[in-house]
mmCIF file of C-alpha atoms in Angstrom:
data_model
loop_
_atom_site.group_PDB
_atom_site.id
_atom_site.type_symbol
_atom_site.label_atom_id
_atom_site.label_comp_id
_atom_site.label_asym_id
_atom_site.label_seq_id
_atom_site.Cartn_x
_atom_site.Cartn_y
_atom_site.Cartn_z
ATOM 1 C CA UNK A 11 12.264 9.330 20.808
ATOM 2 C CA UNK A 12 8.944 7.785 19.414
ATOM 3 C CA UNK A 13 6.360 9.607 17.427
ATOM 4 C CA UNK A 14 3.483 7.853 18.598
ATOM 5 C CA UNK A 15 0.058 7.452 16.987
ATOM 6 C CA UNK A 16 -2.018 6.600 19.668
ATOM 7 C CA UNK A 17 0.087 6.799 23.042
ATOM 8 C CA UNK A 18 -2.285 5.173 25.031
ATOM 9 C CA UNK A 19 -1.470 2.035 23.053
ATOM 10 C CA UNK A 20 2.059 2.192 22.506
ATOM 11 C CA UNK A 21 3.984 -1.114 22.970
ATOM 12 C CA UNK A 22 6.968 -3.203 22.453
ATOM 13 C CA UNK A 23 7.738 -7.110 23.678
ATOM 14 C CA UNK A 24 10.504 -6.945 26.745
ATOM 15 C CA UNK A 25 13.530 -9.218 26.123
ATOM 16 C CA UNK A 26 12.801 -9.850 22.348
ATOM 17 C CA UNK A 27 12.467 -7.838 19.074
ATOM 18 C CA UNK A 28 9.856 -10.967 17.923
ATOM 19 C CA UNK A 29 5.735 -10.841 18.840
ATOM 20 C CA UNK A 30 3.568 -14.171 17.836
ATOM 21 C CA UNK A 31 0.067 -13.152 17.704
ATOM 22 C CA UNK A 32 -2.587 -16.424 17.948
ATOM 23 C CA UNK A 33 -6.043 -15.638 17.516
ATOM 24 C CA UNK A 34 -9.167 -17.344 19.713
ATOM 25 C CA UNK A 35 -12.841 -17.287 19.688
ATOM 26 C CA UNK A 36 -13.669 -14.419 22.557
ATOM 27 C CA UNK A 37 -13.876 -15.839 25.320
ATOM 28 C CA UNK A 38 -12.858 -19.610 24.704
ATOM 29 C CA UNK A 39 -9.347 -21.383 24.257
ATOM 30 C CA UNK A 40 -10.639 -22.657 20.306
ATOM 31 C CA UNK A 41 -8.115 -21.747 18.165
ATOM 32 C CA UNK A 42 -9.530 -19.324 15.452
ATOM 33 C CA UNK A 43 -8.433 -17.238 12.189
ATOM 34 C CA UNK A 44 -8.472 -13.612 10.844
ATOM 35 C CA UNK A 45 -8.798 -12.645 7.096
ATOM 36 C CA UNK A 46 -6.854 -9.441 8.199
ATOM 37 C CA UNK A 47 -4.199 -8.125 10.128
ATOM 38 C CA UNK A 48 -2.074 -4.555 10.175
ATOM 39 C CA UNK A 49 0.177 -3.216 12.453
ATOM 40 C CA UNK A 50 1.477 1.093 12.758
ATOM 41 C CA UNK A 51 5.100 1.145 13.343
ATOM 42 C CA UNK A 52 6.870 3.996 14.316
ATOM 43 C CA UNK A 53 10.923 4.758 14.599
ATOM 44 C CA UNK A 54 11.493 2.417 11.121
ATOM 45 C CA UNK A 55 15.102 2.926 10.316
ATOM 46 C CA UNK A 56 16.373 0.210 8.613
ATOM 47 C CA UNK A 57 15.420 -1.565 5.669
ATOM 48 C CA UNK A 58 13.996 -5.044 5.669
ATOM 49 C CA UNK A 59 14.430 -5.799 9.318
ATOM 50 C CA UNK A 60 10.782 -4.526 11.184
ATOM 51 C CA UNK A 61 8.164 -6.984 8.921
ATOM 52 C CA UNK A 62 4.531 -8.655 9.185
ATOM 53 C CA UNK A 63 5.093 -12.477 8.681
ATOM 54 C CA UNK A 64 1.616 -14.034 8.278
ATOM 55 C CA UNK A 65 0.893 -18.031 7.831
ATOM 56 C CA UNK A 66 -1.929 -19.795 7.331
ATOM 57 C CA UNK A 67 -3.503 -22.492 9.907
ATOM 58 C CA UNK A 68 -0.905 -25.418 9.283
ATOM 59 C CA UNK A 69 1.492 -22.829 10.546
ATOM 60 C CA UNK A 70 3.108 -22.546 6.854
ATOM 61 C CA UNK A 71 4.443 -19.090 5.754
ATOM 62 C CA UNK A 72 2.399 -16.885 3.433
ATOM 63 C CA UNK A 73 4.843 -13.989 3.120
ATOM 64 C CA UNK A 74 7.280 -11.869 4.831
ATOM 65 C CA UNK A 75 6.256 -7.917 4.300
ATOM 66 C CA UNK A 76 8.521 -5.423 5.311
ATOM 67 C CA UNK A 77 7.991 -2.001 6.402
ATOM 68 C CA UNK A 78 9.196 0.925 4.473
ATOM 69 C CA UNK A 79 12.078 2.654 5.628
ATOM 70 C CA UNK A 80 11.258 7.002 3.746
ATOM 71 C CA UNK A 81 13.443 9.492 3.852
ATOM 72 C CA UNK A 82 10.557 11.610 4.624
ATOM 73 C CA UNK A 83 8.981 11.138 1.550
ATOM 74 C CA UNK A 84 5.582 12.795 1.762
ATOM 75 C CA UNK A 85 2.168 10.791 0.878
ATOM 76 C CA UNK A 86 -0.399 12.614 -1.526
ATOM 77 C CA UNK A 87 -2.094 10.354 -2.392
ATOM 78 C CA UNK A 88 -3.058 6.577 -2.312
ATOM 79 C CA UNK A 89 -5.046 4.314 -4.784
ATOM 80 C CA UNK A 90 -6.774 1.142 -3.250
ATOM 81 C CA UNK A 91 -7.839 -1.671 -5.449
ATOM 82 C CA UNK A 92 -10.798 -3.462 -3.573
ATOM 83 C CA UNK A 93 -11.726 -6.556 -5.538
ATOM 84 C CA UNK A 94 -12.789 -7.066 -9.169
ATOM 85 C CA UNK A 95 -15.867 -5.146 -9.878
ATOM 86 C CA UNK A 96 -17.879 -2.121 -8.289
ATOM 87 C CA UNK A 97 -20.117 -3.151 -5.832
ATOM 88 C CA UNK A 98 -23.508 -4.221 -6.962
ATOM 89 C CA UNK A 99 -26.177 -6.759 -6.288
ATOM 90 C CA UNK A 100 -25.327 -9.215 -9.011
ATOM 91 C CA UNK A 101 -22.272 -11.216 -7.902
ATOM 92 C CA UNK A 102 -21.538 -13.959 -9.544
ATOM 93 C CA UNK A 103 -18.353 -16.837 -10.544
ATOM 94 C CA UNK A 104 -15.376 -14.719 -11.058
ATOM 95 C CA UNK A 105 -16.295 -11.572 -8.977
ATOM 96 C CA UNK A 106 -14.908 -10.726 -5.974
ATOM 97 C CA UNK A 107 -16.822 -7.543 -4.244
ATOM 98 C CA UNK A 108 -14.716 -6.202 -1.492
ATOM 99 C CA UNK A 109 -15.431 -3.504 1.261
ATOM 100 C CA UNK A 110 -13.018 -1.817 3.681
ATOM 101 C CA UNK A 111 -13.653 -1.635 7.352
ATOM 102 C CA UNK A 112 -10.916 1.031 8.388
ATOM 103 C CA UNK A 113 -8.013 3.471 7.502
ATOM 104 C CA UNK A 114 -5.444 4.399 9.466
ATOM 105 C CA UNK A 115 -2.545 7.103 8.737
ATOM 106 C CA UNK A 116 -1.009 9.788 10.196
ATOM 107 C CA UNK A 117 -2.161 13.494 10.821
ATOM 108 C CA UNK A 118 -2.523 15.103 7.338
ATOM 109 C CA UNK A 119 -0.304 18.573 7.068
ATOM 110 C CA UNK A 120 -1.691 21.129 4.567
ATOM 111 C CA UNK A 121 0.496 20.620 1.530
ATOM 112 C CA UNK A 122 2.803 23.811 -0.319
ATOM 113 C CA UNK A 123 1.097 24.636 -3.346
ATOM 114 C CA UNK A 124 3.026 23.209 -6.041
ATOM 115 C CA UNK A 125 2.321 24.538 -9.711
ATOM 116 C CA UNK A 126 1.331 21.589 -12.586
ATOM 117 C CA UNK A 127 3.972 20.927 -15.391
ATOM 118 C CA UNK A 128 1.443 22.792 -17.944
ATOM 119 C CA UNK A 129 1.434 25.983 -15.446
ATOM 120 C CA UNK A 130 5.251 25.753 -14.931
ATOM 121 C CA UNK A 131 6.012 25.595 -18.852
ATOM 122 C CA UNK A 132 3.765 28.654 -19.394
ATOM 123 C CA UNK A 133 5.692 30.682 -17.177
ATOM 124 C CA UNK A 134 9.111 29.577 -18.281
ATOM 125 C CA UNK A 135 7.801 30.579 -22.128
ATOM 126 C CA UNK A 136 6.211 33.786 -20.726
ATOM 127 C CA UNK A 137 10.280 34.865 -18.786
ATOM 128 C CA UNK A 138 12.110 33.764 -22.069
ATOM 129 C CA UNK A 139 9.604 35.709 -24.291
ATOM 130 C CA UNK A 140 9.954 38.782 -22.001
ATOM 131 C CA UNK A 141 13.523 38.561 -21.767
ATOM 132 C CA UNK A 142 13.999 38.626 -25.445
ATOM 133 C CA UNK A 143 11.365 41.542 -26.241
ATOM 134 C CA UNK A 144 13.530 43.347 -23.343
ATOM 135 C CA UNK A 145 16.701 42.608 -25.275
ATOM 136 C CA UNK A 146 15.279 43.915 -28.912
ATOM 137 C CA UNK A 147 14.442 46.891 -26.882
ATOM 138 C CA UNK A 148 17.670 47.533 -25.224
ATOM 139 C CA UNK A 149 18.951 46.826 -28.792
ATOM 140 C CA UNK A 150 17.402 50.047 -30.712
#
């Protein structure tokens, strides 16, 4: 039934749909904080329903996000906007240099080859063109 991604760490809560996750210094009981958090679903079927809630350390809400429900939509391609400037040695007010730490997605498939709009045209112009030098010789 489920696709997993890694299925040595597969899980699910038992008697509830809803996981709180509280974060700790290692090792102690302190209450702590993360600047990030992600989660891989897998079985999404319906819209708006599996989501991320994340609040801040007063336990106030900064934002639902939902995960997307595809009809098998097929990723090519992702752009990533880290920050506010390339990273460099000279950060100052106003700059915010940001690094990732990790990607995760699923197994890449090789991809049909699919021929660019340009490519496409060309070949539509070179049928009609043929098509109508076959009819002016058919014609004489």
């Amino acid at each position: 039934m489920f696709q997993t991604f890694s299925p040595q760490r597969l899980f699910t809560a038992l008697g509830s749909d809803i996981v709180d996750v509280n974060f700790f210094v290692p090792g102690l009981p302190t209450p702590a904080f993360t600047s990030a958090f992600g989660a891989v679903f897998t079985d999404v079927d319906l819209a708006s329903v599996t989501s991320l809630q994340f609040f801040n350390l007063g336990n106030r809400s900064l934002g639902t996000f939902f995960a997307p429900v595809t009809a098998g939509e097929s990723i090519g391609r992702v752009r990533i906007t880290s920050g506010n400037t390339a990273l460099g040695p000279n950060e100052t007010g106003g700059i915010d240099l940001v690094v990732m730490d990790d990607f995760i997605y699923a197994e890449p498939h090789a991809a049909a080859a699919i021929p660019e709009p340009p490519t496409a045209l060309l070949l539509a112009l070179a049928f009609v063109a043929m098509t109508g030098l076959r009819r002016i010789q058919l014609s004489r």
